[in-house]
Tab-separated table of C-alpha atoms in Angstrom:
chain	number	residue	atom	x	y	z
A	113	UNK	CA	6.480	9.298	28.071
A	114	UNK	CA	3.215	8.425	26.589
A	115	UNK	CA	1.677	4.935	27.343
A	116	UNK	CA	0.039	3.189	24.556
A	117	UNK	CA	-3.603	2.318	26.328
A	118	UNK	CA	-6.513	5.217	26.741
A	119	UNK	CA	-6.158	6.044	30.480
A	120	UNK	CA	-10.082	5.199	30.754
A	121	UNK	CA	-12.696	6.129	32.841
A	122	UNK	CA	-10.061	9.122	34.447
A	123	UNK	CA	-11.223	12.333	32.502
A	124	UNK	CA	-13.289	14.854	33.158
A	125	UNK	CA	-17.159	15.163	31.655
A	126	UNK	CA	-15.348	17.236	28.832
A	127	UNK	CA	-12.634	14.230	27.768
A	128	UNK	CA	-14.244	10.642	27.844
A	129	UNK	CA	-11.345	8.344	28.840
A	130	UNK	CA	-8.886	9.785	27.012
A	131	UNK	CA	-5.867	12.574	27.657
A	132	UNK	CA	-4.224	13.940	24.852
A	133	UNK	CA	-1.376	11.725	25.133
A	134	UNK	CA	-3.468	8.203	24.853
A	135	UNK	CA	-5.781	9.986	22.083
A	136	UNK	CA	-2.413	10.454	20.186
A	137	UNK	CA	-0.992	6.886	20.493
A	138	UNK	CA	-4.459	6.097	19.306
A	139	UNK	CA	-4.986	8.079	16.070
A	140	UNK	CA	-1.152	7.269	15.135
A	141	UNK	CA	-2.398	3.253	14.969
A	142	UNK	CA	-5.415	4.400	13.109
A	143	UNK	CA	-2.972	6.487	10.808
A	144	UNK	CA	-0.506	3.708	9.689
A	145	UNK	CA	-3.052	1.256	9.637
A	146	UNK	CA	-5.143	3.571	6.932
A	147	UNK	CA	-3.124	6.440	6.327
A	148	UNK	CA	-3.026	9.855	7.308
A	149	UNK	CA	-5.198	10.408	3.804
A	150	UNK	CA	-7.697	7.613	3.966
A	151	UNK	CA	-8.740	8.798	8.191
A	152	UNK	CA	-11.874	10.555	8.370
A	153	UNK	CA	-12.443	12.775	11.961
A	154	UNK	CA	-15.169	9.798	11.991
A	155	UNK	CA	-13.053	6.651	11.317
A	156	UNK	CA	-11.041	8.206	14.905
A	157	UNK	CA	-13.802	8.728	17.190
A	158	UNK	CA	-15.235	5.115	16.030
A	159	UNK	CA	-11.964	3.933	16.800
A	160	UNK	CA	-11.672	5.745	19.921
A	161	UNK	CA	-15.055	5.202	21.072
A	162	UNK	CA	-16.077	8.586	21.630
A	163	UNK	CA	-17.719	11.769	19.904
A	164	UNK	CA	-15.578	13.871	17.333
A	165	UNK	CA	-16.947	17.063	19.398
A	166	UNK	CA	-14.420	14.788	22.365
A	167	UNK	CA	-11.985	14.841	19.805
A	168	UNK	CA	-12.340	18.775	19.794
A	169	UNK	CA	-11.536	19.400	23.379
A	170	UNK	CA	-8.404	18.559	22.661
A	171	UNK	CA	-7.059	19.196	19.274
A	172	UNK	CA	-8.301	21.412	16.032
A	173	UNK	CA	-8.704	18.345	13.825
A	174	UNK	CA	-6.689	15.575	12.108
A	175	UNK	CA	-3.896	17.968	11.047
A	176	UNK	CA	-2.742	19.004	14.733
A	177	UNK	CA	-3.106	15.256	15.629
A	178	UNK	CA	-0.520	14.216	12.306
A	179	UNK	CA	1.575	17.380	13.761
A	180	UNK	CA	1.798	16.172	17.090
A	181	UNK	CA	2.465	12.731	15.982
A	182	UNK	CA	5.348	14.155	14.090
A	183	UNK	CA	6.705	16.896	16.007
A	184	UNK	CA	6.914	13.643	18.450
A	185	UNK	CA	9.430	11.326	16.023
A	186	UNK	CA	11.354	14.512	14.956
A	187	UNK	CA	11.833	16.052	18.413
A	188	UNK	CA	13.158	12.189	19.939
A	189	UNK	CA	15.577	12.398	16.822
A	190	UNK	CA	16.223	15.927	17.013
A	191	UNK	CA	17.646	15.444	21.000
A	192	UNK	CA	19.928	12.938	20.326
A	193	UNK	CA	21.828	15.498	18.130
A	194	UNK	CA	22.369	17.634	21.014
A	195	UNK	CA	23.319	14.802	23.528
A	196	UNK	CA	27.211	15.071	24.376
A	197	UNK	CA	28.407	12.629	22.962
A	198	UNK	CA	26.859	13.428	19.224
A	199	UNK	CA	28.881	16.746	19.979
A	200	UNK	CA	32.346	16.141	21.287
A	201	UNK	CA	35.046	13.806	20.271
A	202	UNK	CA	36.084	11.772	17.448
A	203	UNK	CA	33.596	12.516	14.602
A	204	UNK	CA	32.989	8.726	13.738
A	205	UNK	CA	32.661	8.182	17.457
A	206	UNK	CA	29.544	10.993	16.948
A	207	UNK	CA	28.394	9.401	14.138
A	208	UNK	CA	28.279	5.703	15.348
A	209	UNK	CA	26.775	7.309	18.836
A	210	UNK	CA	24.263	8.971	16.486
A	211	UNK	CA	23.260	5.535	14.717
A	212	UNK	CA	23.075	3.695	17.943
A	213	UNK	CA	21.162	6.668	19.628
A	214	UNK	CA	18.701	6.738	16.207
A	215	UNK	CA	17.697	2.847	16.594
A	216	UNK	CA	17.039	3.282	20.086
A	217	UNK	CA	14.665	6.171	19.401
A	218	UNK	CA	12.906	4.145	16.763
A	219	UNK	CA	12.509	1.266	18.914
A	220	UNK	CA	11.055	3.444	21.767
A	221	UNK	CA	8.671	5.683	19.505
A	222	UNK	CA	8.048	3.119	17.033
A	223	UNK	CA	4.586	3.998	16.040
A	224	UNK	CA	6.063	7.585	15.490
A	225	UNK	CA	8.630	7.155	13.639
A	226	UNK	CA	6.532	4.738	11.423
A	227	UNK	CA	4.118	7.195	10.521
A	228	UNK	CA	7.017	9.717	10.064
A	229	UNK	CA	9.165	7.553	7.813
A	230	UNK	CA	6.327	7.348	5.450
A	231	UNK	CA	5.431	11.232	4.941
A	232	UNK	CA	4.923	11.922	1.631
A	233	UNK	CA	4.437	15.631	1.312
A	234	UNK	CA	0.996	15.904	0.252
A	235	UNK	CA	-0.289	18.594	3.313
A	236	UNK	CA	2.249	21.803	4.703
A	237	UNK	CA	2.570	19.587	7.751
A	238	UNK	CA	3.869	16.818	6.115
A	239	UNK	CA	5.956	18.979	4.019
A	240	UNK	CA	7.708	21.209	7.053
A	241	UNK	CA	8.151	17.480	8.485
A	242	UNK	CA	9.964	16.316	5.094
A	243	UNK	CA	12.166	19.823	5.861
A	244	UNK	CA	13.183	18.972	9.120
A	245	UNK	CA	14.097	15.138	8.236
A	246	UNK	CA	16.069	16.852	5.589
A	247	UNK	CA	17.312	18.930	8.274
A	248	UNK	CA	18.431	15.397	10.365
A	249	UNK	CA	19.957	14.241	7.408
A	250	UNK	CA	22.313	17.054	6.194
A	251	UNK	CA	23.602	16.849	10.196
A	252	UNK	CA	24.227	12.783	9.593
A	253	UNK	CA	26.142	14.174	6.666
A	254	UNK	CA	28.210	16.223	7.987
A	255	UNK	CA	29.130	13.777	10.373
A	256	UNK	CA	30.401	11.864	7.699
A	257	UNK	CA	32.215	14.418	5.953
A	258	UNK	CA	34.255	15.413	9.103
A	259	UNK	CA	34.925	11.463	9.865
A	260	UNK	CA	36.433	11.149	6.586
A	261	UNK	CA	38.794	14.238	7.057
A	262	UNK	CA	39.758	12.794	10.423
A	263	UNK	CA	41.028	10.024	8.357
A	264	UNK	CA	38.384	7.532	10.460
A	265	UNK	CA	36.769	6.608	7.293
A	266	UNK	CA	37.591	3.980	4.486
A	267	UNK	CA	38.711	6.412	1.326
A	268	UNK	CA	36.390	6.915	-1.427
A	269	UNK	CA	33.388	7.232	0.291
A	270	UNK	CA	30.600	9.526	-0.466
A	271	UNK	CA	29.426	11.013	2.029
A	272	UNK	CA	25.702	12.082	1.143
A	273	UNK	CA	25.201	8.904	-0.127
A	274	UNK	CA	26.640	7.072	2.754
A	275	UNK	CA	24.438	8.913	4.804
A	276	UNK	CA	21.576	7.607	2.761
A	277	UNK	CA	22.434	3.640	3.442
A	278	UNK	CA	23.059	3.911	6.993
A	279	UNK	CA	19.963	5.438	7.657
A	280	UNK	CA	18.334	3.289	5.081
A	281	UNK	CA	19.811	0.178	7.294
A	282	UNK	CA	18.339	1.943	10.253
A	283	UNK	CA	14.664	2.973	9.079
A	284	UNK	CA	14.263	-0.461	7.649
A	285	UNK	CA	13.878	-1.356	11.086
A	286	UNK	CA	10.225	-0.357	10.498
A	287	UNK	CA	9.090	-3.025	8.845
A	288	UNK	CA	9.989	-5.918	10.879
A	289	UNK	CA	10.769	-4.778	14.344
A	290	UNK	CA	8.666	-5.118	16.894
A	291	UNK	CA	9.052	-4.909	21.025
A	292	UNK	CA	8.988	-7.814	22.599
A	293	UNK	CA	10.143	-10.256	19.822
A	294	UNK	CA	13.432	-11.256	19.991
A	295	UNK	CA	16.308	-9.872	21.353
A	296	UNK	CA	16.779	-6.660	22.870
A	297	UNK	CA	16.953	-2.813	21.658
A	298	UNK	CA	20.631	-2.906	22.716
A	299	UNK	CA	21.560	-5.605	20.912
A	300	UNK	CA	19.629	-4.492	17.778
A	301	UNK	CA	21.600	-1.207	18.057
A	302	UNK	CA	25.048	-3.267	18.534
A	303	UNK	CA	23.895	-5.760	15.112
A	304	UNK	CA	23.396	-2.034	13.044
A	305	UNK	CA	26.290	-0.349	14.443
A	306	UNK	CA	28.587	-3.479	13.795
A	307	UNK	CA	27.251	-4.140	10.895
A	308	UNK	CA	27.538	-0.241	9.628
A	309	UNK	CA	31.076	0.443	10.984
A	310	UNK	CA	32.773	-3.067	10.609
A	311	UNK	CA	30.812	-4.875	7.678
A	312	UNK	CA	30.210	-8.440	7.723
A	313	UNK	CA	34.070	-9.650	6.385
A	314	UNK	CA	36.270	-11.085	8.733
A	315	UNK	CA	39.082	-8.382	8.636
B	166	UNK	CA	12.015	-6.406	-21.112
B	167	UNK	CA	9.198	-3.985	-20.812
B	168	UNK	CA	8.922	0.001	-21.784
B	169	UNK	CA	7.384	1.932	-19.209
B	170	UNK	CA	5.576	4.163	-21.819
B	171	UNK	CA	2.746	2.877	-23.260
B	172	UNK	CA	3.066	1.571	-26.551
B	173	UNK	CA	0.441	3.945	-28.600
B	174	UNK	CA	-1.005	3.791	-31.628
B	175	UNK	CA	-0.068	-0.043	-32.287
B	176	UNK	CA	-2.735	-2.264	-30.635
B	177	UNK	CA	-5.309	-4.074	-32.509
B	178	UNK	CA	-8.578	-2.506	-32.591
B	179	UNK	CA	-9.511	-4.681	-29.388
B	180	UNK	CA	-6.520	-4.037	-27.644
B	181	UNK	CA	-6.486	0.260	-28.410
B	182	UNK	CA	-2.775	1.397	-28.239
B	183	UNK	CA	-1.388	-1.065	-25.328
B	184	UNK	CA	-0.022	-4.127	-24.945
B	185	UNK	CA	0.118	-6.097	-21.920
B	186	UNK	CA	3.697	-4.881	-20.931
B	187	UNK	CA	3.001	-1.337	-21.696
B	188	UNK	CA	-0.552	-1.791	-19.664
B	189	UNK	CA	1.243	-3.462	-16.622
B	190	UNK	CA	3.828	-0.695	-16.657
B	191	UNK	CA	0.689	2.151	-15.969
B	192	UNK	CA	-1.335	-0.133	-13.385
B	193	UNK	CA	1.769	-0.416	-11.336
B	194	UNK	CA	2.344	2.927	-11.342
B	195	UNK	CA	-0.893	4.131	-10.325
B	196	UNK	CA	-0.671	1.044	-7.975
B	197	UNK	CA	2.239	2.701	-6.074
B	198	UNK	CA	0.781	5.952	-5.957
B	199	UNK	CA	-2.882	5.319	-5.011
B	200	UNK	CA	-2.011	1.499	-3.162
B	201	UNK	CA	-3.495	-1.402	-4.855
B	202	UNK	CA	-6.397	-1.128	-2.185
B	203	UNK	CA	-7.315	2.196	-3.357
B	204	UNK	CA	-7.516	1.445	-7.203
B	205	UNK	CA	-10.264	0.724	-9.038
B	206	UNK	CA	-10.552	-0.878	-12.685
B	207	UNK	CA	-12.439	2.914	-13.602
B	208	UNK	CA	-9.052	4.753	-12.129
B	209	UNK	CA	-7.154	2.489	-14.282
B	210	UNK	CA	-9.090	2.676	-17.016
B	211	UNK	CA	-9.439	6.214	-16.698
B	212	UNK	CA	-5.211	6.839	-16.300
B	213	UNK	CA	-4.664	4.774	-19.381
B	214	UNK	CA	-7.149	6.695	-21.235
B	215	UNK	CA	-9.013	3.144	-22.399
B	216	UNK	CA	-12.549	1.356	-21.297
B	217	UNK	CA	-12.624	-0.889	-18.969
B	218	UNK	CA	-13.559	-3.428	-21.396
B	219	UNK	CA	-10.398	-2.949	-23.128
B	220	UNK	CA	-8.348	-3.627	-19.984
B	221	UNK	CA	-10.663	-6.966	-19.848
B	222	UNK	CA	-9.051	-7.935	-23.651
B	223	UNK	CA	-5.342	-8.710	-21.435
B	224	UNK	CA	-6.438	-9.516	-18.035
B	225	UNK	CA	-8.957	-10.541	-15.461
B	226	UNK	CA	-9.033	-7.930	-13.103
B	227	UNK	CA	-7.020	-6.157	-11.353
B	228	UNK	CA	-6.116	-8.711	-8.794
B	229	UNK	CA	-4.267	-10.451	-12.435
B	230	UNK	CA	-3.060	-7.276	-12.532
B	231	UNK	CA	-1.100	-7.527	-9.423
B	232	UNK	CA	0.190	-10.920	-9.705
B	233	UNK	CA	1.837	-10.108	-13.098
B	234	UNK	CA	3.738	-7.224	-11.323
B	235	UNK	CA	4.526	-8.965	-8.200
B	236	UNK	CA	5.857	-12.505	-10.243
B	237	UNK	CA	7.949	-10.190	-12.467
B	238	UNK	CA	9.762	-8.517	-9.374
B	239	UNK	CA	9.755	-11.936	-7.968
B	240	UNK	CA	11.060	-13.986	-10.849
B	241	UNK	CA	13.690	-11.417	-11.277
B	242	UNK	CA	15.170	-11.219	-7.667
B	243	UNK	CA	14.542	-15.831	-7.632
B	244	UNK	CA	16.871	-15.908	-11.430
B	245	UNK	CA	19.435	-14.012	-8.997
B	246	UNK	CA	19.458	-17.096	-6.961
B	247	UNK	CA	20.426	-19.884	-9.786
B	248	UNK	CA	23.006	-17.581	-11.707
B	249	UNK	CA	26.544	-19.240	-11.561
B	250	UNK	CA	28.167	-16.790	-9.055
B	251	UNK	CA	25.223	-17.182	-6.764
B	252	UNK	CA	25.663	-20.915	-6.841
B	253	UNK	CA	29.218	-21.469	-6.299
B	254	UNK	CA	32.628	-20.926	-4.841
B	255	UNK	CA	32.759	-19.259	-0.854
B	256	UNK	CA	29.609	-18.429	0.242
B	257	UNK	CA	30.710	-15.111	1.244
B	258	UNK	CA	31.654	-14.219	-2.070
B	259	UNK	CA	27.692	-15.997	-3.278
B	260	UNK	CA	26.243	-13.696	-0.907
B	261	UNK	CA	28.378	-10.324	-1.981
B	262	UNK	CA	27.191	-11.490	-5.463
B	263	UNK	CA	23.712	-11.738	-4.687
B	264	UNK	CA	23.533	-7.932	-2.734
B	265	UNK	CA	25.364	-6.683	-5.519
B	266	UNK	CA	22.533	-8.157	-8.292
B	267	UNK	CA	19.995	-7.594	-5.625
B	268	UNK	CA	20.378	-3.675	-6.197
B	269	UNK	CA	21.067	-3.935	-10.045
B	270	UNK	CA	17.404	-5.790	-9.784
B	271	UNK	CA	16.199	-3.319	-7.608
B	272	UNK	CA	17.453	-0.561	-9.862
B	273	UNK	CA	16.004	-1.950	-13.015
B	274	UNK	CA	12.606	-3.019	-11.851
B	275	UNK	CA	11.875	-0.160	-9.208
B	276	UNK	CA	8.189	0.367	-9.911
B	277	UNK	CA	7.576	-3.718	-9.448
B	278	UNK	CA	9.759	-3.844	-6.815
B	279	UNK	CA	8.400	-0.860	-4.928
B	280	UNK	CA	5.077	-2.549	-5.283
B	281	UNK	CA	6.476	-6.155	-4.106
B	282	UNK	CA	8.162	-4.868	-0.835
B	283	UNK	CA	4.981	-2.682	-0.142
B	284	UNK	CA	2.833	-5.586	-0.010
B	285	UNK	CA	1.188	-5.722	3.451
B	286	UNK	CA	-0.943	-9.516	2.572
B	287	UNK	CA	-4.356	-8.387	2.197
B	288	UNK	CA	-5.135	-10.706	-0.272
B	289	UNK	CA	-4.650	-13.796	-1.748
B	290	UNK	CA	-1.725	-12.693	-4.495
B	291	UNK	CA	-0.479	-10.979	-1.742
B	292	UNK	CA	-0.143	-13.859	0.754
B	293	UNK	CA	1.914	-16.015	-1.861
B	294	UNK	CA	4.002	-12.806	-3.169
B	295	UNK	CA	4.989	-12.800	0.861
B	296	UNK	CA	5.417	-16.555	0.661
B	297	UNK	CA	7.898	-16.045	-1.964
B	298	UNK	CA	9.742	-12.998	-0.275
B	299	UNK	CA	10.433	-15.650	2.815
B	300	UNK	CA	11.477	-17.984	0.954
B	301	UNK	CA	14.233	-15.399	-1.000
B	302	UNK	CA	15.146	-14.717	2.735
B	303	UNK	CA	15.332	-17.984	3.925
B	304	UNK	CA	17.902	-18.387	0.847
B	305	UNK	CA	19.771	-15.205	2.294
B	306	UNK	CA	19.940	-16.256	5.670
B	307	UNK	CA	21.743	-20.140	4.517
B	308	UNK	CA	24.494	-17.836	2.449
B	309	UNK	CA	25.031	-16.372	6.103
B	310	UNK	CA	25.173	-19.408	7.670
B	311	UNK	CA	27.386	-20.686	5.246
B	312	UNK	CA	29.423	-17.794	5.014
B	313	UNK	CA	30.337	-18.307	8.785
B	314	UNK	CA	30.876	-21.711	9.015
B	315	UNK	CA	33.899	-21.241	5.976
B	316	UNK	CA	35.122	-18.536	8.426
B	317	UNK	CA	34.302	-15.822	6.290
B	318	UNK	CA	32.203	-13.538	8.570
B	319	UNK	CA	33.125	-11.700	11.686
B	320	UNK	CA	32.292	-14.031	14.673
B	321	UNK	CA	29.224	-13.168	16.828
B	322	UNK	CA	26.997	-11.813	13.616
B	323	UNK	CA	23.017	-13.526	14.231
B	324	UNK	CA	22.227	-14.862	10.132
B	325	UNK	CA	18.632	-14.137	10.602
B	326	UNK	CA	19.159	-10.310	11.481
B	327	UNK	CA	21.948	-9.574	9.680
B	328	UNK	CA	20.135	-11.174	6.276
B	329	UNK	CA	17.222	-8.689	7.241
B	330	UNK	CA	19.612	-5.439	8.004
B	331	UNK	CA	21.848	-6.277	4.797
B	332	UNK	CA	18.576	-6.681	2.487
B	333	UNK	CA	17.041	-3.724	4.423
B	334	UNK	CA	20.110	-1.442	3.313
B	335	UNK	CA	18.880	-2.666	-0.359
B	336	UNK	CA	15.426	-2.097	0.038
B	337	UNK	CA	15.841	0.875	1.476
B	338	UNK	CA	17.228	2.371	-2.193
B	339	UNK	CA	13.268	2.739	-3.135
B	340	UNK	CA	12.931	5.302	-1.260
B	341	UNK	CA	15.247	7.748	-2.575
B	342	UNK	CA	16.976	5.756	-6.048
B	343	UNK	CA	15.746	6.967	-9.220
B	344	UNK	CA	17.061	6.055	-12.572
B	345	UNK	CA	19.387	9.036	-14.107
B	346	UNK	CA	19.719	11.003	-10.994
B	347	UNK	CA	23.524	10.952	-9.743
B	348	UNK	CA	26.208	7.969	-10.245
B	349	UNK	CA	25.439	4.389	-12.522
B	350	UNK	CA	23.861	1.951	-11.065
B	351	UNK	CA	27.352	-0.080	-10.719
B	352	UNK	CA	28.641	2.625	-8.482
B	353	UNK	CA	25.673	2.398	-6.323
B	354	UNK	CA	26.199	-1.309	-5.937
B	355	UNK	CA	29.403	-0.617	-5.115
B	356	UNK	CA	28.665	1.395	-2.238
B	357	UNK	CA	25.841	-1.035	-0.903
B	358	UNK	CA	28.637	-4.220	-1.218
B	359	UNK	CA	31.819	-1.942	0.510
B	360	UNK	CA	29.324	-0.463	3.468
B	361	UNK	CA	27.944	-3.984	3.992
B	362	UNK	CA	31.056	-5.737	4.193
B	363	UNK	CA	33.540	-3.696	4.930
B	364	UNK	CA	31.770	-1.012	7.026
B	365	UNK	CA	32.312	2.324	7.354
B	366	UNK	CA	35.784	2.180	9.420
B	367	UNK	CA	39.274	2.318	8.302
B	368	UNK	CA	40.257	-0.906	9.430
């Protein structure tokens, strides 16, 4: 979708080197490197290399970039729970599908889902974000509630918490993984599922 | 061991209602929710209500500041590692022993251990608190090996990634666990050790 270098030297008089896309990848670095709080308009168009009034020609300010940023993590997420196979079949078939699908997406939008992951509510955006990870997560919970009265799942599980460790396994992924270092996304997402479904003890 | 509320009212007159525990407790608060980065001696001085020379009467700086919270998460999760059941019998059942009194750590030292797996090695304390965290790893990762060579662990599992995925299900509690909201902290350990071992799946 959106490639990680400023396409340079290829915009108009208007927008210096950068599309909206590149400016984006961009700001999210600057973002996680500093936080969302502690990146001035200024600290971005040093970083960037051009004017704030560049800046302008393509977004209101700081807010619409953090929205963007977002609305990118959430809306990755947010497809997979429409994908076929998160909605038909076995429900723990969904739900492993779902945890595979989730790594992937993290893997693929990592600087995204970074900056997502560590939201804290302090702005509306941030706080309609929190809503719709909320959102995400009551979904993942269901899952797990209709696994377990399928019979799929090992009795006495709770499912809300559950929910809560599976995705904690997942988002930890954030602090260690990087492309390009090791093995690949497939067999990351084959080490979480395995390790989520099946546990580490030979059976 | 410590009280996170400041101990008013009893200090000497250099040391004005805190002592060093009861200070600590405060600076790692504000620690987590400003970053270490953005504190300064006048915030802390300022949240605890004291001068800044009466922070000088117990420690150095802030930097002294930091250590003490990072050793204290530290020395807690490293005691883990000599306690009897962590040191003998089948290293599967060592390494169920240490997730399970990972979380109980985890649970009972949240503020320091928030702080400790937040470090991002800015600074000199934080290099060696990140020194430290590898070598707690590197201590995981043998009880994996182990653990498979007795037999004990489904075939195929990688020790290095499944050490980080099992201990980033447990770090992953800091982002959600809080003392007195829903089930004991024995029930959440519980649920860490079953979904880690035994996975989700009716076998």
């Amino acid at each position: 979708m959106t490639t990680a270098r400023p396409a340079r030297k290829t915009g108009s008089p208007g927008r210096p080197g950068y599309d909206l896309d590149s400016l984006l990848a961009v700001a999210v670095k600057v973002f996680n490197d500093k936080g969302y709080d502690g990146t001035s308009m200024e600290v971005l168009a040093q970083r960037l290399g051009i004017t704030k009034s560049s800046i302008y020609h393509h977004v209101s300010g700081k807010s619409e970039l953090l929205e963007l940023a977002l609305s990118r993590a959430l809306n990755a997420l947010f497809a997979v729970t429409t994908e076929e196979k998160a909605t038909s079949g076995r429900y723990i078939d969904r739900l492993e599908y779902l945890v595979r699908r989730s790594v992937e997406v993290l893997a693929a939008e990592l600087p995204y889902v970074t900056l997502l992951l560590r939201v804290r509510g302090n702005t509306a955006v941030e706080r309609r974000a929190l809503a719709r990870r909320r959102e995400f997560d009551a979904f993942v919970s269901d899952l797990v509630v209709a696994a377990a009265e399928e019979g799929d799942l090992r009795p006495g599980i709770d499912p809300a918490l559950t929910s809560r460790l599976v995705f904690g396994t997942v988002n930890s992924l954030i602090e260690w993984y990087r492309p390009r270092t090791g093995g690949t996304v497939a067999d990351l997402a084959d080490a979480v599922v395995e390790l989520t479904f099946d546990g580490l003890r030979r059976a």
